[in-house]
Structure formats: C-alpha cells, structure tokens
Amino acid sequence: MGFPIVNTENVTLKQCKHGDFAYLKSDTIIGKSLDTYGEYAEAELALASQVLRPGFKVVDVGANVGLHSVFYSKIVGPEGEVYAFEPSHLNYFFLVTNLTINNAFNVQHFKAAIGTEKPLYLPINKLDDEMNHGALKTSVKDGGDGFEQCAVFQLDDIGLDYCNLVKVDVEGNEVDVLRAGEKLFSQQRPFIMCEAQENTKELFQFVKDI
C-alpha cells in the first residue's frame, strides 16, 4: 500500500493506510510491517474505532512512532484530545515527525514515561540497530552509558476532566502504569486497551480491583 515518499539510508517516509509515516528501516516489527503492508496493528485500531467518537479524550502510553496516536487524532477530531507519552529519545523524534506531517495538532506529546517510581531508565536505541525499536523497557536500574534517564509522570497528574480510552503498551510494565492512574480509572472509567505479557494475572487482578 502506497509508496516511499522519501528513502534515505536509515529512514523511509511512506504513504500508508492511515497517513504518511516515517519509520526506521532497521525496525523489525513496526517498520517492517509498514514497509510490507502499509499498516500495523489493524485489529487494535479497529477495536478503538468502535469505542471512540469525535470530542473524546485518549491517553496513549508507549506511543512509539505515533501510529496509534495519529489514528486516534483523526477519530476524536479537533474537539477531542490525545495525550501521547514516549520516553525513547529516538522514537520520540519519529512520534513528533509523524504527528506533524499528519496534521495531528490535537495531540499533546511528551518525551516521558508513565509510572509510580522515579527515576526510570531506558536503553538507548540507535538508527542502525536491527531490532524491535518498540520493545524498549524502562527500569529503575541505571545501566550506565547505554541508558537514558526518563522524565516520569503519573496519569493522575494530567488532570483530565474526562477520559474515554487509555492505551498502554510498555513491554511488561503495564501494571505500574495503571497504578499511576487509580484516581483517573475510578472516577473517569475509561476503556483500557492494554498489552498483557508475563504479567497477565496481576494485570487482570488490578483491573478487577478498580
């Protein structure tokens, strides 16, 4: 679907199903999917489209290069808002780029992690690293020169008057993200779209508790 608009040594900008997206050629998951199919995570986006309406507010935790945020932005429209959080220095550059070229100006973006602990650290990914650039995981341990320190927010600190959807994809730290928004979840009752890996039992228990 679509064709490359820009092709450099490390980066492709391509017309895709839900907009124009810049991505790393070295990315083995999202980049490869966009390169091959022009889309990524269609089932997740289709589910979100059944939940969201114009004027809604969405929080995207682990926004990566912005595929979900751009999609949400179009659905909620100028009356709605999206809050996108991405702690990786490199991924955040692509997030801002993709929001800009898709006119997603109803998205507030933050180079930050969501969690209950400070500080948090994240491995530094590089342009030519052949890897899943979305698989970076924050840790309370400083790994030295190969890590960057992240700004950390709590969901309850955003101060939303209402919230309709919270999407969380943070490579196993989902429960800590949800704990950072107990007030938001109990008062606003948003839909939660959350990745579940090895923490499934703890995650389901938390959702039941709130």
PDB file of C-alpha atoms in Angstrom:
ATOM      1  CA  MET A   1       0.000   0.000   0.000  1.00  0.00           C
ATOM      2  CA  GLY A   2       1.381   3.389  -1.002  1.00  0.00           C
ATOM      3  CA  PHE A   3       4.944   4.090  -1.999  1.00  0.00           C
ATOM      4  CA  PRO A   4       8.024   5.665  -0.400  1.00  0.00           C
ATOM      5  CA  ILE A   5       7.940   9.450  -0.451  1.00  0.00           C
ATOM      6  CA  VAL A   6      11.441   9.685   0.996  1.00  0.00           C
ATOM      7  CA  ASN A   7      14.066   6.940   1.202  1.00  0.00           C
ATOM      8  CA  THR A   8      17.353   7.601   2.987  1.00  0.00           C
ATOM      9  CA  GLU A   9      19.998   5.271   4.344  1.00  0.00           C
ATOM     10  CA  ASN A  10      18.155   4.739   7.635  1.00  0.00           C
ATOM     11  CA  VAL A  11      14.669   6.210   7.250  1.00  0.00           C
ATOM     12  CA  THR A  12      11.666   5.712   4.993  1.00  0.00           C
ATOM     13  CA  LEU A  13       8.687   8.071   4.730  1.00  0.00           C
ATOM     14  CA  LYS A  14       5.782   6.244   3.133  1.00  0.00           C
ATOM     15  CA  GLN A  15       2.133   6.663   2.240  1.00  0.00           C
ATOM     16  CA  CYS A  16       0.371   4.157   4.480  1.00  0.00           C
ATOM     17  CA  LYS A  17      -3.224   3.159   5.171  1.00  0.00           C
ATOM     18  CA  HIS A  18      -3.828   5.726   7.917  1.00  0.00           C
ATOM     19  CA  GLY A  19      -1.481   8.511   6.837  1.00  0.00           C
ATOM     20  CA  ASP A  20       2.118   9.250   5.877  1.00  0.00           C
ATOM     21  CA  PHE A  21       4.594   7.705   8.297  1.00  0.00           C
ATOM     22  CA  ALA A  22       8.338   7.966   8.799  1.00  0.00           C
ATOM     23  CA  TYR A  23       9.996   4.902  10.300  1.00  0.00           C
ATOM     24  CA  LEU A  24      13.360   3.242  10.710  1.00  0.00           C
ATOM     25  CA  LYS A  25      14.410   0.696   8.101  1.00  0.00           C
ATOM     26  CA  SER A  26      16.137  -1.206  10.900  1.00  0.00           C
ATOM     27  CA  ASP A  27      12.887  -1.715  12.832  1.00  0.00           C
ATOM     28  CA  THR A  28      11.994  -5.405  12.626  1.00  0.00           C
ATOM     29  CA  ILE A  29       8.335  -5.077  13.691  1.00  0.00           C
ATOM     30  CA  ILE A  30       6.531  -1.783  13.021  1.00  0.00           C
ATOM     31  CA  GLY A  31       8.960  -0.622  10.326  1.00  0.00           C
ATOM     32  CA  LYS A  32       8.878  -3.970   8.574  1.00  0.00           C
ATOM     33  CA  SER A  33       5.076  -4.110   8.743  1.00  0.00           C
ATOM     34  CA  LEU A  34       4.690  -0.617   7.288  1.00  0.00           C
ATOM     35  CA  ASP A  35       7.255  -1.443   4.639  1.00  0.00           C
ATOM     36  CA  THR A  36       5.484  -4.655   3.642  1.00  0.00           C
ATOM     37  CA  TYR A  37       1.782  -3.928   4.197  1.00  0.00           C
ATOM     38  CA  GLY A  38       1.454  -0.180   4.754  1.00  0.00           C
ATOM     39  CA  GLU A  39      -0.269  -0.846   8.070  1.00  0.00           C
ATOM     40  CA  TYR A  40       0.304  -2.176  11.591  1.00  0.00           C
ATOM     41  CA  ALA A  41      -1.919  -3.422  14.446  1.00  0.00           C
ATOM     42  CA  GLU A  42      -5.105  -3.148  12.397  1.00  0.00           C
ATOM     43  CA  ALA A  43      -7.116  -5.198  14.899  1.00  0.00           C
ATOM     44  CA  GLU A  44      -6.229  -2.773  17.696  1.00  0.00           C
ATOM     45  CA  LEU A  45      -7.169   0.227  15.587  1.00  0.00           C
ATOM     46  CA  ALA A  46     -10.431  -1.390  14.509  1.00  0.00           C
ATOM     47  CA  LEU A  47     -11.349  -2.011  18.146  1.00  0.00           C
ATOM     48  CA  ALA A  48     -10.527   1.584  19.066  1.00  0.00           C
ATOM     49  CA  SER A  49     -12.693   2.857  16.218  1.00  0.00           C
ATOM     50  CA  GLN A  50     -15.698   1.153  17.840  1.00  0.00           C
ATOM     51  CA  VAL A  51     -15.016   2.900  21.151  1.00  0.00           C
ATOM     52  CA  LEU A  52     -14.010   6.418  20.129  1.00  0.00           C
ATOM     53  CA  ARG A  53     -16.143   9.309  18.889  1.00  0.00           C
ATOM     54  CA  PRO A  54     -15.494  12.983  17.993  1.00  0.00           C
ATOM     55  CA  GLY A  55     -14.707  15.008  21.090  1.00  0.00           C
ATOM     56  CA  PHE A  56     -13.322  12.083  23.095  1.00  0.00           C
ATOM     57  CA  LYS A  57     -10.054  12.168  25.040  1.00  0.00           C
ATOM     58  CA  VAL A  58      -7.407   9.456  24.745  1.00  0.00           C
ATOM     59  CA  VAL A  59      -4.151   8.722  26.572  1.00  0.00           C
ATOM     60  CA  ASP A  60      -1.550   6.778  24.561  1.00  0.00           C
ATOM     61  CA  VAL A  61       1.165   5.378  26.847  1.00  0.00           C
ATOM     62  CA  GLY A  62       4.034   3.898  24.862  1.00  0.00           C
ATOM     63  CA  ALA A  63       3.201   5.886  21.751  1.00  0.00           C
ATOM     64  CA  ASN A  64       6.323   4.768  19.865  1.00  0.00           C
ATOM     65  CA  VAL A  65       6.373   6.448  16.413  1.00  0.00           C
ATOM     66  CA  GLY A  66       2.752   7.577  16.649  1.00  0.00           C
ATOM     67  CA  LEU A  67       0.724   5.111  14.598  1.00  0.00           C
ATOM     68  CA  HIS A  68      -1.992   4.815  17.220  1.00  0.00           C
ATOM     69  CA  SER A  69      -1.875   8.493  18.189  1.00  0.00           C
ATOM     70  CA  VAL A  70      -2.385   9.643  14.602  1.00  0.00           C
ATOM     71  CA  PHE A  71      -5.304   7.238  14.215  1.00  0.00           C
ATOM     72  CA  TYR A  72      -6.902   8.407  17.472  1.00  0.00           C
ATOM     73  CA  SER A  73      -6.345  12.025  16.455  1.00  0.00           C
ATOM     74  CA  LYS A  74      -8.404  11.609  13.295  1.00  0.00           C
ATOM     75  CA  ILE A  75     -11.296   9.911  15.087  1.00  0.00           C
ATOM     76  CA  VAL A  76     -11.641  12.335  18.009  1.00  0.00           C
ATOM     77  CA  GLY A  77     -11.231  15.331  15.698  1.00  0.00           C
ATOM     78  CA  PRO A  78     -10.455  18.933  16.616  1.00  0.00           C
ATOM     79  CA  GLU A  79     -12.918  18.850  19.532  1.00  0.00           C
ATOM     80  CA  GLY A  80     -11.072  15.898  21.089  1.00  0.00           C
ATOM     81  CA  GLU A  81      -7.584  15.457  22.511  1.00  0.00           C
ATOM     82  CA  VAL A  82      -4.878  12.809  22.570  1.00  0.00           C
ATOM     83  CA  TYR A  83      -2.067  12.691  25.128  1.00  0.00           C
ATOM     84  CA  ALA A  84       0.903  10.694  23.805  1.00  0.00           C
ATOM     85  CA  PHE A  85       3.795   9.559  26.022  1.00  0.00           C
ATOM     86  CA  GLU A  86       7.024   8.109  24.613  1.00  0.00           C
ATOM     87  CA  PRO A  87      10.260   8.045  26.656  1.00  0.00           C
ATOM     88  CA  SER A  88      12.728   6.883  23.974  1.00  0.00           C
ATOM     89  CA  HIS A  89      14.748   9.788  22.569  1.00  0.00           C
ATOM     90  CA  LEU A  90      14.851   8.325  19.043  1.00  0.00           C
ATOM     91  CA  ASN A  91      11.265   7.052  18.966  1.00  0.00           C
ATOM     92  CA  TYR A  92      10.049  10.410  20.239  1.00  0.00           C
ATOM     93  CA  PHE A  93      11.610  12.188  17.243  1.00  0.00           C
ATOM     94  CA  PHE A  94       9.616   9.931  14.928  1.00  0.00           C
ATOM     95  CA  LEU A  95       6.478  10.474  17.006  1.00  0.00           C
ATOM     96  CA  VAL A  96       6.709  14.248  16.642  1.00  0.00           C
ATOM     97  CA  THR A  97       7.535  13.932  12.937  1.00  0.00           C
ATOM     98  CA  ASN A  98       4.543  11.717  12.235  1.00  0.00           C
ATOM     99  CA  LEU A  99       2.161  13.869  14.247  1.00  0.00           C
ATOM    100  CA  THR A 100       3.316  16.932  12.322  1.00  0.00           C
ATOM    101  CA  ILE A 101       3.118  15.535   8.786  1.00  0.00           C
ATOM    102  CA  ASN A 102      -0.356  14.144   9.525  1.00  0.00           C
ATOM    103  CA  ASN A 103      -1.635  17.446  10.959  1.00  0.00           C
ATOM    104  CA  ALA A 104      -2.360  15.771  14.295  1.00  0.00           C
ATOM    105  CA  PHE A 105      -2.292  19.043  16.207  1.00  0.00           C
ATOM    106  CA  ASN A 106      -4.873  17.859  18.731  1.00  0.00           C
ATOM    107  CA  VAL A 107      -2.201  15.553  20.170  1.00  0.00           C
ATOM    108  CA  GLN A 108      -0.156  16.740  23.135  1.00  0.00           C
ATOM    109  CA  HIS A 109       3.090  14.797  23.148  1.00  0.00           C
ATOM    110  CA  PHE A 110       5.512  14.181  25.991  1.00  0.00           C
ATOM    111  CA  LYS A 111       9.005  12.677  25.974  1.00  0.00           C
ATOM    112  CA  ALA A 112       8.288  10.836  29.174  1.00  0.00           C
ATOM    113  CA  ALA A 113       7.326   7.550  30.775  1.00  0.00           C
ATOM    114  CA  ILE A 114       4.290   6.888  32.949  1.00  0.00           C
ATOM    115  CA  GLY A 115       4.857   5.133  36.263  1.00  0.00           C
ATOM    116  CA  THR A 116       4.872   5.275  40.039  1.00  0.00           C
ATOM    117  CA  GLU A 117       8.654   5.223  40.522  1.00  0.00           C
ATOM    118  CA  LYS A 118      11.325   7.826  39.831  1.00  0.00           C
ATOM    119  CA  PRO A 119      13.762   7.877  38.224  1.00  0.00           C
ATOM    120  CA  LEU A 120      13.320   5.404  35.380  1.00  0.00           C
ATOM    121  CA  TYR A 121      15.926   4.417  32.801  1.00  0.00           C
ATOM    122  CA  LEU A 122      15.605   3.178  29.226  1.00  0.00           C
ATOM    123  CA  PRO A 123      18.094   1.504  26.856  1.00  0.00           C
ATOM    124  CA  ILE A 124      19.260   3.844  24.096  1.00  0.00           C
ATOM    125  CA  ASN A 125      18.353   2.616  20.615  1.00  0.00           C
ATOM    126  CA  LYS A 126      20.267   3.773  17.523  1.00  0.00           C
ATOM    127  CA  LEU A 127      19.351   4.348  13.887  1.00  0.00           C
ATOM    128  CA  ASP A 128      21.032   1.248  12.515  1.00  0.00           C
ATOM    129  CA  ASP A 129      20.127  -1.194  15.312  1.00  0.00           C
ATOM    130  CA  GLU A 130      18.379  -4.177  13.700  1.00  0.00           C
ATOM    131  CA  MET A 131      15.719  -4.671  16.373  1.00  0.00           C
ATOM    132  CA  ASN A 132      12.162  -4.110  17.500  1.00  0.00           C
ATOM    133  CA  HIS A 133      12.510  -0.447  18.458  1.00  0.00           C
ATOM    134  CA  GLY A 134       9.206  -0.668  20.286  1.00  0.00           C
ATOM    135  CA  ALA A 135      10.494  -3.346  22.670  1.00  0.00           C
ATOM    136  CA  LEU A 136      12.461  -0.990  24.918  1.00  0.00           C
ATOM    137  CA  LYS A 137      11.534  -1.399  28.580  1.00  0.00           C
ATOM    138  CA  THR A 138      12.008   1.090  31.400  1.00  0.00           C
ATOM    139  CA  SER A 139      13.807   0.025  34.558  1.00  0.00           C
ATOM    140  CA  VAL A 140      14.563   1.504  37.960  1.00  0.00           C
ATOM    141  CA  LYS A 141      18.201   0.486  37.437  1.00  0.00           C
ATOM    142  CA  ASP A 142      20.663   2.757  35.649  1.00  0.00           C
ATOM    143  CA  GLY A 143      22.506   0.647  33.083  1.00  0.00           C
ATOM    144  CA  GLY A 144      25.219   3.234  32.500  1.00  0.00           C
ATOM    145  CA  ASP A 145      26.267   4.758  29.179  1.00  0.00           C
ATOM    146  CA  GLY A 146      23.816   2.649  27.174  1.00  0.00           C
ATOM    147  CA  PHE A 147      20.807   4.031  29.041  1.00  0.00           C
ATOM    148  CA  GLU A 148      18.956   7.356  29.178  1.00  0.00           C
ATOM    149  CA  GLN A 149      17.076   8.729  32.175  1.00  0.00           C
ATOM    150  CA  CYS A 150      13.381   9.318  31.563  1.00  0.00           C
ATOM    151  CA  ALA A 151      11.060  12.000  32.792  1.00  0.00           C
ATOM    152  CA  VAL A 152       8.234  10.242  34.660  1.00  0.00           C
ATOM    153  CA  PHE A 153       4.597  11.316  35.052  1.00  0.00           C
ATOM    154  CA  GLN A 154       1.620   9.750  36.749  1.00  0.00           C
ATOM    155  CA  LEU A 155      -1.662   9.513  34.851  1.00  0.00           C
ATOM    156  CA  ASP A 156      -3.434  11.209  37.743  1.00  0.00           C
ATOM    157  CA  ASP A 157      -1.124  14.230  37.329  1.00  0.00           C
ATOM    158  CA  ILE A 158      -2.510  15.037  33.870  1.00  0.00           C
ATOM    159  CA  GLY A 159      -5.695  16.376  35.431  1.00  0.00           C
ATOM    160  CA  LEU A 160      -8.163  15.291  32.756  1.00  0.00           C
ATOM    161  CA  ASP A 161     -11.769  16.362  33.307  1.00  0.00           C
ATOM    162  CA  TYR A 162     -12.794  13.257  31.394  1.00  0.00           C
ATOM    163  CA  CYS A 163     -11.064  10.385  29.621  1.00  0.00           C
ATOM    164  CA  ASN A 164     -12.548   7.785  27.266  1.00  0.00           C
ATOM    165  CA  LEU A 165      -9.652   5.470  26.405  1.00  0.00           C
ATOM    166  CA  VAL A 166      -6.236   4.651  27.851  1.00  0.00           C
ATOM    167  CA  LYS A 167      -3.976   2.538  25.645  1.00  0.00           C
ATOM    168  CA  VAL A 168      -0.899   1.038  27.328  1.00  0.00           C
ATOM    169  CA  ASP A 169       1.921  -0.810  25.567  1.00  0.00           C
ATOM    170  CA  VAL A 170       5.066  -0.674  27.692  1.00  0.00           C
ATOM    171  CA  GLU A 171       6.682  -4.099  27.433  1.00  0.00           C
ATOM    172  CA  GLY A 172       5.647  -5.638  30.728  1.00  0.00           C
ATOM    173  CA  ASN A 173       5.377  -2.502  32.891  1.00  0.00           C
ATOM    174  CA  GLU A 174       1.652  -2.097  32.234  1.00  0.00           C
ATOM    175  CA  VAL A 175       0.565  -2.705  35.836  1.00  0.00           C
ATOM    176  CA  ASP A 176       2.791   0.094  37.126  1.00  0.00           C
ATOM    177  CA  VAL A 177       1.332   2.447  34.511  1.00  0.00           C
ATOM    178  CA  LEU A 178      -2.203   1.600  35.617  1.00  0.00           C
ATOM    179  CA  ARG A 179      -1.273   2.097  39.265  1.00  0.00           C
ATOM    180  CA  ALA A 180      -0.213   5.630  38.325  1.00  0.00           C
ATOM    181  CA  GLY A 181      -3.820   6.374  37.360  1.00  0.00           C
ATOM    182  CA  GLU A 182      -6.000   4.823  40.058  1.00  0.00           C
ATOM    183  CA  LYS A 183      -7.905   8.081  40.582  1.00  0.00           C
ATOM    184  CA  LEU A 184      -8.427   8.524  36.836  1.00  0.00           C
ATOM    185  CA  PHE A 185      -9.715   4.974  36.408  1.00  0.00           C
ATOM    186  CA  SER A 186     -12.024   5.042  39.413  1.00  0.00           C
ATOM    187  CA  GLN A 187     -13.525   8.451  38.588  1.00  0.00           C
ATOM    188  CA  GLN A 188     -13.467   8.632  34.774  1.00  0.00           C
ATOM    189  CA  ARG A 189     -13.993   4.919  33.980  1.00  0.00           C
ATOM    190  CA  PRO A 190     -12.240   4.971  30.581  1.00  0.00           C
ATOM    191  CA  PHE A 191     -11.873   1.944  28.358  1.00  0.00           C
ATOM    192  CA  ILE A 192      -8.479   0.306  28.868  1.00  0.00           C
ATOM    193  CA  MET A 193      -6.622  -1.222  25.917  1.00  0.00           C
ATOM    194  CA  CYS A 194      -3.559  -2.826  27.429  1.00  0.00           C
ATOM    195  CA  GLU A 195      -0.892  -5.262  26.296  1.00  0.00           C
ATOM    196  CA  ALA A 196      -0.657  -8.337  28.522  1.00  0.00           C
ATOM    197  CA  GLN A 197       2.526 -10.389  28.610  1.00  0.00           C
ATOM    198  CA  GLU A 198       4.031 -12.231  31.561  1.00  0.00           C
ATOM    199  CA  ASN A 199       2.081 -10.009  33.969  1.00  0.00           C
ATOM    200  CA  THR A 200      -1.398 -11.154  32.882  1.00  0.00           C
ATOM    201  CA  LYS A 201      -2.629 -12.429  36.261  1.00  0.00           C
ATOM    202  CA  GLU A 202      -1.510  -9.309  38.135  1.00  0.00           C
ATOM    203  CA  LEU A 203      -2.925  -7.086  35.400  1.00  0.00           C
ATOM    204  CA  PHE A 204      -6.366  -8.686  35.441  1.00  0.00           C
ATOM    205  CA  GLN A 205      -6.468  -8.536  39.238  1.00  0.00           C
ATOM    206  CA  PHE A 206      -5.683  -4.820  39.209  1.00  0.00           C
ATOM    207  CA  VAL A 207      -8.450  -4.118  36.701  1.00  0.00           C
ATOM    208  CA  LYS A 208     -10.894  -6.094  38.853  1.00  0.00           C
ATOM    209  CA  ASP A 209      -9.842  -4.127  41.932  1.00  0.00           C
ATOM    210  CA  ILE A 210     -10.605  -0.784  40.320  1.00  0.00           C
TER     211      ILE A 210
END
